[in-house]
Amino acid sequence: MTVKDILSLKGSQVLTIEPTATLAMAVKMLAQRRIGALVVTGADHRIVGIISERDIVRMLDERGTVVLDTPVAETMTRKVVTCAQGETIAEIMERMTGGKFRHVPVVEQGRLVGIISIGDVVKARLGELEQEQDAMREYIRTA
Ligand code: AMP
């Protein structure tokens, strides 16, 4: 199964935020949309960063609630690891485990075309395991 297969099931919508938006705005979006991260995009829709709930919790712990008025650009991670639609679930799992993050934006020819979360990866992998199990049962039954 590939990233493209996952996107064809969940869709290509990605919630983005501007680097000049405040952390309070990011918190509102994360809470209302029940997601864990926002891709930060510039005026030309290019990815300039990613901000996750963990970044915000860390900043709140370090600096207190005053950070809620600061721009997202000051808290986001700038070096974003992305993937392409043709990559496999196994490759994405490896990237998430190696980088210790749970979100990977999908980029095609410089354009943001989706996002894969750890939840998507686990769901897809469970589906694959179920299929493999069914195939094995059928093989044993008809052998
Ligand atoms: P997460 O596990 O996605 O909540 O993110 C944990 C940390 O990794 C946070 O500092 C995020 O800003 C950062 N992060 C999340 N996704 C990515 C990514 N695709 N590339 C680089 N850093 C990321």
Short mmCIF file of C-alpha atoms and ligand atoms in Angstrom, two decimals:
data_model
loop_
_atom_site.label_atom_id
_atom_site.label_comp_id
_atom_site.label_asym_id
_atom_site.label_seq_id
_atom_site.Cartn_x
_atom_site.Cartn_y
_atom_site.Cartn_z
CA MET A 1 0.00 0.00 0.00
CA THR A 2 1.25 3.46 -0.87
CA VAL A 3 0.71 7.03 0.32
CA LYS A 4 -1.49 7.55 -2.74
CA ASP A 5 -3.78 4.68 -1.62
CA ILE A 6 -4.18 6.27 1.82
CA LEU A 7 -4.94 9.69 0.31
CA SER A 8 -7.54 8.20 -2.03
CA LEU A 9 -9.41 6.98 1.09
CA LYS A 10 -8.97 9.97 3.41
CA GLY A 11 -8.79 12.78 0.84
CA SER A 12 -6.19 15.42 0.16
CA GLN A 13 -7.36 18.18 2.48
CA VAL A 14 -4.55 19.66 4.58
CA LEU A 15 -5.14 22.29 7.22
CA THR A 16 -2.57 25.03 6.92
CA ILE A 17 -1.75 28.18 8.86
CA GLU A 18 0.31 31.25 8.04
CA PRO A 19 3.61 31.84 9.89
CA THR A 20 2.33 35.24 11.05
CA ALA A 21 -0.77 33.75 12.73
CA THR A 22 -0.64 33.59 16.53
CA LEU A 23 -0.20 30.42 18.58
CA ALA A 24 -3.68 31.08 20.00
CA MET A 25 -5.07 30.77 16.45
CA ALA A 26 -3.15 27.52 15.96
CA VAL A 27 -4.54 26.16 19.25
CA LYS A 28 -8.09 27.00 18.14
CA MET A 29 -7.65 25.26 14.77
CA LEU A 30 -6.09 22.15 16.33
CA ALA A 31 -8.85 21.92 18.94
CA GLN A 32 -11.79 22.63 16.64
CA ARG A 33 -10.61 20.30 13.86
CA ARG A 34 -9.43 17.64 16.32
CA ILE A 35 -6.02 17.25 14.70
CA GLY A 36 -2.46 17.17 16.00
CA ALA A 37 -0.50 19.35 13.58
CA LEU A 38 -0.79 22.16 11.05
CA VAL A 39 1.40 22.67 8.03
CA VAL A 40 2.71 26.24 7.92
CA THR A 41 2.64 27.74 4.44
CA GLY A 42 3.90 31.03 3.04
CA ALA A 43 2.25 33.40 0.57
CA ASP A 44 3.16 31.19 -2.40
CA HIS A 45 1.61 28.13 -0.65
CA ARG A 46 5.07 26.64 -0.15
CA ILE A 47 5.74 24.76 3.08
CA VAL A 48 7.75 26.87 5.49
CA GLY A 49 7.24 24.76 8.62
CA ILE A 50 5.06 22.46 10.68
CA ILE A 51 3.58 23.06 14.14
CA SER A 52 2.24 20.28 16.31
CA GLU A 53 0.47 20.19 19.66
CA ARG A 54 3.76 19.06 21.22
CA ASP A 55 5.52 22.27 20.11
CA ILE A 56 2.79 24.36 21.71
CA VAL A 57 2.80 22.39 24.98
CA ARG A 58 6.60 22.74 25.15
CA MET A 59 6.43 26.52 24.62
CA LEU A 60 3.65 26.90 27.20
CA ASP A 61 5.80 25.04 29.71
CA GLU A 62 8.92 27.10 28.90
CA ARG A 63 7.40 30.57 28.65
CA GLY A 64 3.85 30.47 29.96
CA THR A 65 0.63 31.69 28.35
CA VAL A 66 2.21 34.89 26.94
CA VAL A 67 3.42 32.74 24.03
CA LEU A 68 -0.15 32.46 22.80
CA ASP A 69 0.22 35.98 21.36
CA THR A 70 3.46 35.19 19.51
CA PRO A 71 3.60 34.21 15.82
CA VAL A 72 3.58 30.56 14.80
CA ALA A 73 6.92 31.17 13.00
CA GLU A 74 8.70 31.44 16.38
CA THR A 75 7.56 27.97 17.52
CA MET A 76 7.23 25.87 14.35
CA THR A 77 9.76 23.31 13.14
CA ARG A 78 11.37 24.74 10.00
CA LYS A 79 13.03 21.66 8.55
CA VAL A 80 10.01 19.65 7.43
CA VAL A 81 10.37 16.03 6.36
CA THR A 82 7.94 15.22 3.55
CA CYS A 83 7.05 12.25 1.38
CA ALA A 84 5.83 11.54 -2.15
CA GLN A 85 2.63 9.76 -3.19
CA GLY A 86 4.47 6.75 -4.58
CA GLU A 87 6.15 5.82 -1.29
CA THR A 88 5.03 2.81 0.74
CA ILE A 89 3.53 2.70 4.23
CA ALA A 90 6.66 0.89 5.44
CA GLU A 91 8.84 3.79 4.24
CA ILE A 92 6.64 6.36 6.00
CA MET A 93 6.58 4.32 9.24
CA GLU A 94 10.37 4.22 9.16
CA ARG A 95 10.57 7.98 8.59
CA MET A 96 8.16 8.71 11.46
CA THR A 97 9.98 6.36 13.83
CA GLY A 98 13.42 7.66 12.86
CA GLY A 99 12.42 11.32 13.14
CA LYS A 100 10.18 10.84 16.22
CA PHE A 101 7.23 12.68 14.67
CA ARG A 102 3.67 11.63 13.79
CA HIS A 103 2.87 13.74 10.73
CA VAL A 104 4.32 13.72 7.21
CA PRO A 105 3.08 16.19 4.57
CA VAL A 106 2.80 14.78 1.05
CA VAL A 107 4.43 16.89 -1.65
CA GLU A 108 4.25 16.44 -5.41
CA GLN A 109 6.22 18.78 -7.68
CA GLY A 110 6.59 21.27 -4.87
CA ARG A 111 2.85 21.28 -4.18
CA LEU A 112 1.24 20.15 -0.92
CA VAL A 113 -1.21 17.38 -1.86
CA GLY A 114 -2.00 15.74 1.49
CA ILE A 115 -0.79 14.75 4.93
CA ILE A 116 -0.25 11.34 6.52
CA SER A 117 -0.60 10.94 10.28
CA ILE A 118 0.52 8.03 12.42
CA GLY A 119 -3.18 7.14 12.79
CA ASP A 120 -3.51 6.79 9.00
CA VAL A 121 -0.42 4.57 8.89
CA VAL A 122 -1.61 2.29 11.71
CA LYS A 123 -5.08 2.00 10.15
CA ALA A 124 -3.63 1.11 6.74
CA ARG A 125 -1.20 -1.43 8.23
CA LEU A 126 -4.00 -3.11 10.23
CA GLY A 127 -6.04 -3.36 7.01
CA GLU A 128 -3.08 -4.99 5.27
CA LEU A 129 -2.58 -7.48 8.13
CA GLU A 130 -6.28 -8.41 8.08
CA GLN A 131 -6.10 -9.03 4.32
CA GLU A 132 -3.00 -11.19 4.75
CA GLN A 133 -4.74 -13.16 7.51
CA ASP A 134 -7.86 -13.70 5.36
CA ALA A 135 -5.72 -14.87 2.44
CA MET A 136 -3.86 -17.29 4.73
CA ARG A 137 -7.14 -18.67 6.16
CA GLU A 138 -8.53 -19.14 2.64
CA TYR A 139 -5.34 -20.89 1.55
CA ILE A 140 -5.50 -23.30 4.51
CA ARG A 141 -9.24 -23.93 3.99
CA THR A 142 -8.85 -24.82 0.31
CA ALA A 143 -5.50 -26.66 0.55
P1 AMP B 1 4.35 15.27 16.25
O1 AMP B 1 4.78 13.92 16.71
O2 AMP B 1 3.93 15.27 14.82
O3 AMP B 1 3.38 15.92 17.17
O4 AMP B 1 5.67 16.21 16.23
C1 AMP B 1 6.72 16.10 17.14
C2 AMP B 1 7.78 17.14 16.77
O5 AMP B 1 8.25 16.91 15.44
C3 AMP B 1 7.31 18.60 16.78
O6 AMP B 1 8.40 19.41 17.13
C4 AMP B 1 6.94 18.88 15.33
O7 AMP B 1 7.04 20.24 14.95
C5 AMP B 1 7.95 18.03 14.60
N1 AMP B 1 7.43 17.47 13.34
C6 AMP B 1 6.20 16.94 13.12
N2 AMP B 1 6.09 16.50 11.87
C7 AMP B 1 7.27 16.76 11.27
C8 AMP B 1 7.79 16.54 9.95
N3 AMP B 1 7.08 15.95 9.00
N4 AMP B 1 9.06 16.95 9.68
C9 AMP B 1 9.81 17.55 10.65
N5 AMP B 1 9.39 17.77 11.89
C10 AMP B 1 8.13 17.38 12.21
#
